[in-house]
Amino acid sequence: MTSITPLEPLGPSRELLPTEPGFFTHWQQLLTFNRDHKIVGLQYMLSSFVFFLIGGLLAMLIRAELLTPELNVVTRQFYNTLFTMHGSIMIFLWTIPFLVGMTNFLLPLMIGARDVTFPTLNALSFWVFFTGAILMLVSFFTPSGAADSGWWSYPPLSVQSGFGNLFSGESIWLLSVLLGGIASIMGAVNFVSTIVWMRAPGMTLFRMPIFVWAALTAQTMQLIFLPVLTADLILLYFDLNFGTPFFNVADGGDPVLYQHFFWFYSHPVVYVWILPVFGVFSEIIPAFTRNPLFGYRTVALATASFAVITGFVWVHHMFAGDTPGWMRLLFMATTGLVAIPSGIKIFAWTATIWKSKLHLDTAMLFAVGGVVMFLLAGITGVMLSAVPVDLHVNNTHFVVGHFHYVVNNTIVMGLYAAIYFWFPKVTGRLMAEGWGKVHFAFMFIGSTLTFFPMHILGLQGMVRRISSYQPDLQEWNVVSSLGAFLLGVSVLPFIVNAIVSWKHGVVAGNNPWQATGLEWTLPSPVPKETFEATPTVLQPPYNYGDPNVVLFDPSDPY
Amino acid sequence: MATPLTQKHPSRFYTDESPVGLNRWHRHLPRWLGRFFPTGGGLQTDHEGQGLFGFGIFLGSETMLFGTLILTYVILRIANAEDWFPAGVLGPQRTPAVILHSIVLISSSFVIFAAERALGRGNVKWFRILLVITALMGAFFLVGEVQEWNTLDFGFHTGLIGATFYLVTGTHGLHVIVGITLMMIMLWRSFRPGNYDKGHFGVTAVSIFWHFVDVIWILLFTLFYIW
Ligand code: HEM
Ligand SMILES: [Cu+2]
């Protein structure tokens, strides 16, 4: 860090006066209906991290059960609840809300806005989400137990387990996801409006950081696709509680319709998660290589192109069902297209790193680790998009391995990178490097040990969502379970580091990483009133390093 | 040492130059996209624009919700074309009462349009009168719809026809209720002094919402009473 040459500041940077406190002064602020986008962001991030720990605990139980081929830790019934609630919590209570929190905190700072366009709606969004989240957790204590039909909740299975009982786990699960959806729509309206209307003068479309591009794309996708899931779950709620026949074959209904609507949203949603993480990589990699982001415009447009492509690939989750041949062929082709913008991004990050002077601080380690993991996830993803391969490994641990390389090894890794990178903006202090590197080592090794063997097991025919398996598959399962426990332990150094650094870490100053970007012109921690005078942006983004390496033609006004 | 001949600016390296020679679209697409976004930002103070934009994209989302429910009905009806109506059930009928309350609902769109125009001219009195008339027309529709439900020869539990019909028209009815509530809020606000100093974005939004509700009804009428 010390060897980084200082950059010319992007704008006049504000110094934190000794009397000026950060935006976060009392922990009680977290319990209020607060309209400050930074507090809402913190509320989202802290609560979802707690849910992450709960979801992780359930994963530990799953892996404990899979240590041995026999059923010996939990009952079969409870195993179903375990994987259902693990998946649901990780998706609806951790990944999505944490990213919403991060976007809340960072987006206005990055575009030079004082707040989001609708601050009250923003505060409301958090409390709606939080109510839904508590509902989901409370459902464990209902007489019939929590939901147990998988996070897809396919009928007819999902309709059988709690039929006609308004307080069944399944019924509460549906309410919880519906509330989360309403909160997400409120957030999406807010974020898209903020990006369109609140940018500082001079912050043109092609001067926005990639994180902002990602937020714009992801939140637009929420607006388009999420209502389809909402409608789908409402129909399921009626089937479950009031006996309507929408998805009941016996009365002319169609359960496959549920699947179509479900994946029409739930494929795009994986890009709602991963695009902001790609944005994080695109912020961190240039800062620690001191190079401009290679191909900034292409990366921005590749980000936006995901919103279009992902609308036409959902059937790849239904290849193994009763899907007609022409549909399989069509969606196999469209799914392959997804690899193009993904490839563009990996290419851009590699080219940014190429021949640069690398600074391997913890944030950068997590970012590069995430990119490497995503490469593997992308390879298995393209394999799965080929119908014959998918039919072979469908519903096996190969699929579980694939999507955990995405959701854990890439997304969670990227979220940690973001925490290490932007921690000073929340607390004013840096996280400790040594503990950070221990955390990274545990996490990288743990993730690989946990999820790589799943590919092998899947190819050997180990079926997912079943609590026992053939004895000859035990070796790799033991490796995977031990890896998972290491992964579980790896959050401990992180938590200790975060708590201790929050109070006693090295004071960061405005811009500890010498990064470009408007958020770094503000004091750390960010004060309540962020931009006293609206800044004017005169530079392209990622304006790092060698003056002979320029981002784009400065005479071009776009 | 030979200098590469192709290099135009030996000292400058444009990292954003497309590696596969796509520089034409690479320069033109941003320009094209920029037309849809206020380039350069600096619009933080336009609260009316922000409000209408936010409300507009929310209605886009609502359209997807209704679209999914309606699509469910269309797909299930096509799949069950022969036995859509169980024996003895006639289904929704185009009775004079239904046609009357549909016409009333759709004409109320013009009334709320006139109300907004009146407000635009600063005539708050006529605005209030026309807004109340719109709300009453909406209420007339609701009452008519409930009466019609009571006379139909199928219920919520009569197979797919009952489930789809009552769910979709019920969701629409809920939107009518929300619209009337919003109108009452606008009426109440019109009595607060200085309420229209910053324009009347709220009224415009309610008016757009009401048109939206009416367009959905035209679609539902076509699909349930004419098909
Ligand atoms: C390179 C791009 C990608 C391709 C080509 C791809 C392809 C696929 C395919 C074909 C499946 C279905 C496997 C089956 O059910 O038999 C699948 C499953 C899955 N993918 Fe991806 N994927 C990609 C990226 C992602 C990303 C970015 C995420 C999340 C952030 C993700 C998350 C998932 C999840 C959660 C599942 C499992 C869904 C389930 O429970 O069945 N994938 N992927
Ligand atoms: Cu997918």
PDB file of C-alpha atoms in Angstrom, chain B residues 7-226:
ATOM      1  CA  GLN B   7       0.922   1.886 -34.625  1.00  0.00           C
ATOM      2  CA  LYS B   8      -0.715   5.267 -35.134  1.00  0.00           C
ATOM      3  CA  HIS B   9       0.132   6.869 -31.825  1.00  0.00           C
ATOM      4  CA  PRO B  10       3.213   5.124 -30.574  1.00  0.00           C
ATOM      5  CA  SER B  11       3.031   6.808 -27.204  1.00  0.00           C
ATOM      6  CA  ARG B  12      -0.676   6.478 -26.507  1.00  0.00           C
ATOM      7  CA  PHE B  13      -2.483   3.272 -25.732  1.00  0.00           C
ATOM      8  CA  TYR B  14      -6.250   3.490 -25.625  1.00  0.00           C
ATOM      9  CA  THR B  15      -7.384   0.762 -23.249  1.00  0.00           C
ATOM     10  CA  ASP B  16     -10.910   1.192 -24.436  1.00  0.00           C
ATOM     11  CA  GLU B  17     -10.191   0.504 -28.067  1.00  0.00           C
ATOM     12  CA  SER B  18     -12.190  -2.553 -28.959  1.00  0.00           C
ATOM     13  CA  PRO B  19      -9.840  -5.515 -29.390  1.00  0.00           C
ATOM     14  CA  VAL B  20     -11.848  -6.840 -32.325  1.00  0.00           C
ATOM     15  CA  GLY B  21     -12.212  -3.677 -34.360  1.00  0.00           C
ATOM     16  CA  LEU B  22     -15.778  -2.853 -33.424  1.00  0.00           C
ATOM     17  CA  ASN B  23     -15.051   0.786 -32.951  1.00  0.00           C
ATOM     18  CA  ARG B  24     -17.985   2.077 -34.918  1.00  0.00           C
ATOM     19  CA  TRP B  25     -20.733   0.718 -32.684  1.00  0.00           C
ATOM     20  CA  HIS B  26     -18.440   1.203 -29.801  1.00  0.00           C
ATOM     21  CA  ARG B  27     -18.643   4.943 -30.307  1.00  0.00           C
ATOM     22  CA  HIS B  28     -22.199   5.184 -31.623  1.00  0.00           C
ATOM     23  CA  LEU B  29     -24.051   2.990 -29.151  1.00  0.00           C
ATOM     24  CA  PRO B  30     -23.115   5.163 -26.158  1.00  0.00           C
ATOM     25  CA  ARG B  31     -24.319   8.203 -28.039  1.00  0.00           C
ATOM     26  CA  TRP B  32     -27.606   6.479 -28.833  1.00  0.00           C
ATOM     27  CA  LEU B  33     -28.074   5.300 -25.247  1.00  0.00           C
ATOM     28  CA  GLY B  34     -27.294   8.770 -23.962  1.00  0.00           C
ATOM     29  CA  ARG B  35     -30.484  10.037 -25.581  1.00  0.00           C
ATOM     30  CA  PHE B  36     -32.576   8.062 -23.108  1.00  0.00           C
ATOM     31  CA  PHE B  37     -30.734   9.285 -20.071  1.00  0.00           C
ATOM     32  CA  PRO B  38     -30.273  12.891 -19.135  1.00  0.00           C
ATOM     33  CA  THR B  39     -26.588  12.938 -19.971  1.00  0.00           C
ATOM     34  CA  GLY B  40     -24.462  14.541 -17.355  1.00  0.00           C
ATOM     35  CA  GLY B  41     -27.009  14.323 -14.571  1.00  0.00           C
ATOM     36  CA  GLY B  42     -27.539  17.410 -12.480  1.00  0.00           C
ATOM     37  CA  LEU B  43     -31.307  16.890 -12.229  1.00  0.00           C
ATOM     38  CA  GLN B  44     -31.482  16.451  -8.468  1.00  0.00           C
ATOM     39  CA  THR B  45     -33.924  19.311  -7.998  1.00  0.00           C
ATOM     40  CA  ASP B  46     -36.592  18.152 -10.447  1.00  0.00           C
ATOM     41  CA  HIS B  47     -38.833  16.477  -7.882  1.00  0.00           C
ATOM     42  CA  GLU B  48     -41.827  16.262 -10.166  1.00  0.00           C
ATOM     43  CA  GLY B  49     -39.814  14.490 -12.860  1.00  0.00           C
ATOM     44  CA  GLN B  50     -38.382  12.072 -10.311  1.00  0.00           C
ATOM     45  CA  GLY B  51     -41.766  11.292  -8.858  1.00  0.00           C
ATOM     46  CA  LEU B  52     -43.392  10.607 -12.207  1.00  0.00           C
ATOM     47  CA  PHE B  53     -40.440   8.535 -13.388  1.00  0.00           C
ATOM     48  CA  GLY B  54     -40.468   6.409 -10.238  1.00  0.00           C
ATOM     49  CA  PHE B  55     -44.209   5.935 -10.460  1.00  0.00           C
ATOM     50  CA  GLY B  56     -43.945   5.105 -14.146  1.00  0.00           C
ATOM     51  CA  ILE B  57     -41.437   2.315 -13.686  1.00  0.00           C
ATOM     52  CA  PHE B  58     -43.512   0.980 -10.805  1.00  0.00           C
ATOM     53  CA  LEU B  59     -46.505   0.757 -13.133  1.00  0.00           C
ATOM     54  CA  GLY B  60     -44.275  -1.129 -15.562  1.00  0.00           C
ATOM     55  CA  SER B  61     -43.751  -3.669 -12.809  1.00  0.00           C
ATOM     56  CA  GLU B  62     -47.483  -3.817 -12.118  1.00  0.00           C
ATOM     57  CA  THR B  63     -48.066  -4.524 -15.786  1.00  0.00           C
ATOM     58  CA  MET B  64     -45.851  -7.586 -15.501  1.00  0.00           C
ATOM     59  CA  LEU B  65     -47.860  -8.772 -12.489  1.00  0.00           C
ATOM     60  CA  PHE B  66     -51.183  -8.449 -14.282  1.00  0.00           C
ATOM     61  CA  GLY B  67     -49.619  -9.864 -17.428  1.00  0.00           C
ATOM     62  CA  THR B  68     -48.615 -13.031 -15.581  1.00  0.00           C
ATOM     63  CA  LEU B  69     -52.049 -13.522 -14.029  1.00  0.00           C
ATOM     64  CA  ILE B  70     -53.785 -12.935 -17.364  1.00  0.00           C
ATOM     65  CA  LEU B  71     -51.344 -15.215 -19.172  1.00  0.00           C
ATOM     66  CA  THR B  72     -52.110 -17.948 -16.645  1.00  0.00           C
ATOM     67  CA  TYR B  73     -55.780 -17.653 -17.521  1.00  0.00           C
ATOM     68  CA  VAL B  74     -55.144 -17.661 -21.268  1.00  0.00           C
ATOM     69  CA  ILE B  75     -52.796 -20.660 -21.159  1.00  0.00           C
ATOM     70  CA  LEU B  76     -55.021 -22.725 -18.898  1.00  0.00           C
ATOM     71  CA  ARG B  77     -58.095 -21.900 -20.956  1.00  0.00           C
ATOM     72  CA  ILE B  78     -56.427 -22.922 -24.202  1.00  0.00           C
ATOM     73  CA  ALA B  79     -55.165 -26.131 -22.602  1.00  0.00           C
ATOM     74  CA  ASN B  80     -58.668 -26.961 -21.337  1.00  0.00           C
ATOM     75  CA  ALA B  81     -60.599 -25.634 -24.327  1.00  0.00           C
ATOM     76  CA  GLU B  82     -63.222 -28.402 -24.380  1.00  0.00           C
ATOM     77  CA  ASP B  83     -64.281 -28.573 -20.764  1.00  0.00           C
ATOM     78  CA  TRP B  84     -63.552 -25.033 -19.629  1.00  0.00           C
ATOM     79  CA  PHE B  85     -67.116 -24.564 -18.352  1.00  0.00           C
ATOM     80  CA  PRO B  86     -68.265 -27.486 -16.205  1.00  0.00           C
ATOM     81  CA  ALA B  87     -71.631 -28.957 -17.176  1.00  0.00           C
ATOM     82  CA  GLY B  88     -74.450 -26.550 -16.397  1.00  0.00           C
ATOM     83  CA  VAL B  89     -72.213 -23.501 -15.958  1.00  0.00           C
ATOM     84  CA  LEU B  90     -72.696 -20.688 -18.453  1.00  0.00           C
ATOM     85  CA  GLY B  91     -69.808 -18.554 -17.231  1.00  0.00           C
ATOM     86  CA  PRO B  92     -69.622 -14.753 -17.096  1.00  0.00           C
ATOM     87  CA  GLN B  93     -72.413 -13.170 -19.132  1.00  0.00           C
ATOM     88  CA  ARG B  94     -72.497  -9.860 -20.991  1.00  0.00           C
ATOM     89  CA  THR B  95     -75.619  -8.666 -19.146  1.00  0.00           C
ATOM     90  CA  PRO B  96     -76.767  -5.037 -19.454  1.00  0.00           C
ATOM     91  CA  ALA B  97     -75.670  -4.479 -15.847  1.00  0.00           C
ATOM     92  CA  VAL B  98     -72.104  -5.610 -16.596  1.00  0.00           C
ATOM     93  CA  ILE B  99     -71.945  -3.486 -19.714  1.00  0.00           C
ATOM     94  CA  LEU B 100     -73.282  -0.509 -17.785  1.00  0.00           C
ATOM     95  CA  HIS B 101     -70.763  -0.631 -14.953  1.00  0.00           C
ATOM     96  CA  SER B 102     -67.939  -1.254 -17.417  1.00  0.00           C
ATOM     97  CA  ILE B 103     -68.914   1.828 -19.384  1.00  0.00           C
ATOM     98  CA  VAL B 104     -69.120   3.864 -16.198  1.00  0.00           C
ATOM     99  CA  LEU B 105     -65.632   2.774 -15.147  1.00  0.00           C
ATOM    100  CA  ILE B 106     -64.105   3.521 -18.526  1.00  0.00           C
ATOM    101  CA  SER B 107     -65.767   6.907 -18.849  1.00  0.00           C
ATOM    102  CA  SER B 108     -64.452   7.860 -15.423  1.00  0.00           C
ATOM    103  CA  SER B 109     -61.025   8.045 -17.071  1.00  0.00           C
ATOM    104  CA  PHE B 110     -62.214  11.089 -18.993  1.00  0.00           C
ATOM    105  CA  VAL B 111     -63.618  12.650 -15.838  1.00  0.00           C
ATOM    106  CA  ILE B 112     -60.352  12.356 -13.934  1.00  0.00           C
ATOM    107  CA  PHE B 113     -58.568  13.742 -16.977  1.00  0.00           C
ATOM    108  CA  ALA B 114     -60.860  16.774 -16.819  1.00  0.00           C
ATOM    109  CA  ALA B 115     -60.213  17.037 -13.082  1.00  0.00           C
ATOM    110  CA  GLU B 116     -56.499  17.197 -13.647  1.00  0.00           C
ATOM    111  CA  ARG B 117     -56.977  19.782 -16.391  1.00  0.00           C
ATOM    112  CA  ALA B 118     -59.070  21.883 -14.008  1.00  0.00           C
ATOM    113  CA  LEU B 119     -56.334  21.742 -11.418  1.00  0.00           C
ATOM    114  CA  GLY B 120     -53.803  22.679 -14.069  1.00  0.00           C
ATOM    115  CA  ARG B 121     -55.844  25.828 -14.739  1.00  0.00           C
ATOM    116  CA  GLY B 122     -55.889  26.519 -11.010  1.00  0.00           C
ATOM    117  CA  ASN B 123     -59.589  25.779 -10.623  1.00  0.00           C
ATOM    118  CA  VAL B 124     -59.490  23.794  -7.393  1.00  0.00           C
ATOM    119  CA  LYS B 125     -63.259  23.818  -6.931  1.00  0.00           C
ATOM    120  CA  TRP B 126     -63.967  22.007 -10.199  1.00  0.00           C
ATOM    121  CA  PHE B 127     -61.033  19.733  -9.540  1.00  0.00           C
ATOM    122  CA  ARG B 128     -62.657  18.596  -6.293  1.00  0.00           C
ATOM    123  CA  ILE B 129     -66.069  18.142  -7.888  1.00  0.00           C
ATOM    124  CA  LEU B 130     -64.725  16.101 -10.796  1.00  0.00           C
ATOM    125  CA  LEU B 131     -62.486  14.031  -8.519  1.00  0.00           C
ATOM    126  CA  VAL B 132     -65.447  13.117  -6.325  1.00  0.00           C
ATOM    127  CA  ILE B 133     -67.435  12.180  -9.435  1.00  0.00           C
ATOM    128  CA  THR B 134     -64.594   9.915 -10.571  1.00  0.00           C
ATOM    129  CA  ALA B 135     -64.468   8.239  -7.186  1.00  0.00           C
ATOM    130  CA  LEU B 136     -68.224   7.728  -7.203  1.00  0.00           C
ATOM    131  CA  MET B 137     -68.058   6.184 -10.657  1.00  0.00           C
ATOM    132  CA  GLY B 138     -65.345   3.833  -9.373  1.00  0.00           C
ATOM    133  CA  ALA B 139     -67.536   2.939  -6.410  1.00  0.00           C
ATOM    134  CA  PHE B 140     -70.480   2.320  -8.737  1.00  0.00           C
ATOM    135  CA  PHE B 141     -68.319  -0.111 -10.673  1.00  0.00           C
ATOM    136  CA  LEU B 142     -67.322  -1.947  -7.492  1.00  0.00           C
ATOM    137  CA  VAL B 143     -70.877  -2.287  -6.266  1.00  0.00           C
ATOM    138  CA  GLY B 144     -71.996  -3.480  -9.684  1.00  0.00           C
ATOM    139  CA  GLU B 145     -69.202  -6.015  -9.807  1.00  0.00           C
ATOM    140  CA  VAL B 146     -70.007  -7.469  -6.395  1.00  0.00           C
ATOM    141  CA  GLN B 147     -73.681  -7.701  -7.345  1.00  0.00           C
ATOM    142  CA  GLU B 148     -72.726  -9.494 -10.504  1.00  0.00           C
ATOM    143  CA  TRP B 149     -70.553 -11.937  -8.558  1.00  0.00           C
ATOM    144  CA  ASN B 150     -73.557 -12.789  -6.408  1.00  0.00           C
ATOM    145  CA  THR B 151     -75.662 -13.708  -9.420  1.00  0.00           C
ATOM    146  CA  LEU B 152     -73.092 -15.785 -11.303  1.00  0.00           C
ATOM    147  CA  ASP B 153     -73.696 -19.513 -11.646  1.00  0.00           C
ATOM    148  CA  PHE B 154     -70.190 -20.443 -10.516  1.00  0.00           C
ATOM    149  CA  GLY B 155     -68.144 -19.731  -7.407  1.00  0.00           C
ATOM    150  CA  PHE B 156     -64.503 -19.421  -6.465  1.00  0.00           C
ATOM    151  CA  HIS B 157     -64.301 -23.190  -6.078  1.00  0.00           C
ATOM    152  CA  THR B 158     -65.832 -24.064  -9.449  1.00  0.00           C
ATOM    153  CA  GLY B 159     -62.709 -25.454 -11.078  1.00  0.00           C
ATOM    154  CA  LEU B 160     -60.323 -23.352 -13.148  1.00  0.00           C
ATOM    155  CA  ILE B 161     -62.954 -20.953 -14.453  1.00  0.00           C
ATOM    156  CA  GLY B 162     -63.905 -19.940 -10.922  1.00  0.00           C
ATOM    157  CA  ALA B 163     -60.314 -19.671  -9.687  1.00  0.00           C
ATOM    158  CA  THR B 164     -59.004 -17.648 -12.629  1.00  0.00           C
ATOM    159  CA  PHE B 165     -62.063 -15.410 -12.956  1.00  0.00           C
ATOM    160  CA  TYR B 166     -62.305 -14.425  -9.316  1.00  0.00           C
ATOM    161  CA  LEU B 167     -58.558 -14.079  -8.792  1.00  0.00           C
ATOM    162  CA  VAL B 168     -57.983 -11.848 -11.817  1.00  0.00           C
ATOM    163  CA  THR B 169     -61.097  -9.690 -11.471  1.00  0.00           C
ATOM    164  CA  GLY B 170     -60.540  -9.586  -7.710  1.00  0.00           C
ATOM    165  CA  THR B 171     -57.002  -8.293  -8.167  1.00  0.00           C
ATOM    166  CA  HIS B 172     -58.375  -5.661 -10.510  1.00  0.00           C
ATOM    167  CA  GLY B 173     -61.092  -4.747  -7.993  1.00  0.00           C
ATOM    168  CA  LEU B 174     -58.408  -4.316  -5.346  1.00  0.00           C
ATOM    169  CA  HIS B 175     -56.696  -1.826  -7.646  1.00  0.00           C
ATOM    170  CA  VAL B 176     -59.962   0.067  -8.037  1.00  0.00           C
ATOM    171  CA  ILE B 177     -60.205   0.300  -4.246  1.00  0.00           C
ATOM    172  CA  VAL B 178     -56.616   1.540  -4.038  1.00  0.00           C
ATOM    173  CA  GLY B 179     -57.367   4.123  -6.748  1.00  0.00           C
ATOM    174  CA  ILE B 180     -60.425   5.450  -4.884  1.00  0.00           C
ATOM    175  CA  THR B 181     -58.409   5.633  -1.649  1.00  0.00           C
ATOM    176  CA  LEU B 182     -55.686   7.612  -3.412  1.00  0.00           C
ATOM    177  CA  MET B 183     -58.312   9.997  -4.788  1.00  0.00           C
ATOM    178  CA  MET B 184     -59.656  10.583  -1.282  1.00  0.00           C
ATOM    179  CA  ILE B 185     -56.128  11.351  -0.103  1.00  0.00           C
ATOM    180  CA  MET B 186     -55.731  13.831  -2.977  1.00  0.00           C
ATOM    181  CA  LEU B 187     -59.043  15.423  -2.048  1.00  0.00           C
ATOM    182  CA  TRP B 188     -57.993  15.756   1.575  1.00  0.00           C
ATOM    183  CA  ARG B 189     -54.645  17.233   0.560  1.00  0.00           C
ATOM    184  CA  SER B 190     -56.303  19.817  -1.677  1.00  0.00           C
ATOM    185  CA  PHE B 191     -57.607  21.518   1.474  1.00  0.00           C
ATOM    186  CA  ARG B 192     -54.144  22.019   2.896  1.00  0.00           C
ATOM    187  CA  PRO B 193     -52.886  25.535   2.257  1.00  0.00           C
ATOM    188  CA  GLY B 194     -49.913  25.773  -0.108  1.00  0.00           C
ATOM    189  CA  ASN B 195     -50.343  22.182  -1.227  1.00  0.00           C
ATOM    190  CA  TYR B 196     -49.856  22.967  -4.923  1.00  0.00           C
ATOM    191  CA  ASP B 197     -46.888  25.306  -4.564  1.00  0.00           C
ATOM    192  CA  LYS B 198     -44.573  22.646  -5.974  1.00  0.00           C
ATOM    193  CA  GLY B 199     -46.893  21.410  -8.722  1.00  0.00           C
ATOM    194  CA  HIS B 200     -49.403  18.595  -8.491  1.00  0.00           C
ATOM    195  CA  PHE B 201     -47.383  15.469  -9.196  1.00  0.00           C
ATOM    196  CA  GLY B 202     -49.527  13.380  -6.833  1.00  0.00           C
ATOM    197  CA  VAL B 203     -52.693  14.109  -8.781  1.00  0.00           C
ATOM    198  CA  THR B 204     -50.990  13.327 -12.087  1.00  0.00           C
ATOM    199  CA  ALA B 205     -49.797  10.010 -10.678  1.00  0.00           C
ATOM    200  CA  VAL B 206     -53.275   9.065  -9.425  1.00  0.00           C
ATOM    201  CA  SER B 207     -54.713   9.987 -12.791  1.00  0.00           C
ATOM    202  CA  ILE B 208     -52.188   7.786 -14.605  1.00  0.00           C
ATOM    203  CA  PHE B 209     -52.940   4.966 -12.171  1.00  0.00           C
ATOM    204  CA  TRP B 210     -56.650   5.298 -12.891  1.00  0.00           C
ATOM    205  CA  HIS B 211     -56.099   5.113 -16.654  1.00  0.00           C
ATOM    206  CA  PHE B 212     -53.977   2.024 -16.040  1.00  0.00           C
ATOM    207  CA  VAL B 213     -56.779   0.383 -14.039  1.00  0.00           C
ATOM    208  CA  ASP B 214     -59.236   1.171 -16.841  1.00  0.00           C
ATOM    209  CA  VAL B 215     -57.048  -0.227 -19.596  1.00  0.00           C
ATOM    210  CA  ILE B 216     -56.668  -3.435 -17.602  1.00  0.00           C
ATOM    211  CA  TRP B 217     -60.449  -3.641 -17.320  1.00  0.00           C
ATOM    212  CA  ILE B 218     -60.875  -3.326 -21.097  1.00  0.00           C
ATOM    213  CA  LEU B 219     -58.500  -6.269 -21.443  1.00  0.00           C
ATOM    214  CA  LEU B 220     -60.292  -8.317 -18.788  1.00  0.00           C
ATOM    215  CA  PHE B 221     -63.682  -7.566 -20.295  1.00  0.00           C
ATOM    216  CA  THR B 222     -62.471  -8.789 -23.669  1.00  0.00           C
ATOM    217  CA  LEU B 223     -60.953 -11.946 -22.218  1.00  0.00           C
ATOM    218  CA  PHE B 224     -63.710 -12.943 -19.790  1.00  0.00           C
ATOM    219  CA  TYR B 225     -66.921 -11.619 -21.321  1.00  0.00           C
ATOM    220  CA  ILE B 226     -66.262 -11.696 -25.061  1.00  0.00           C
TER     221      ILE B 226
END
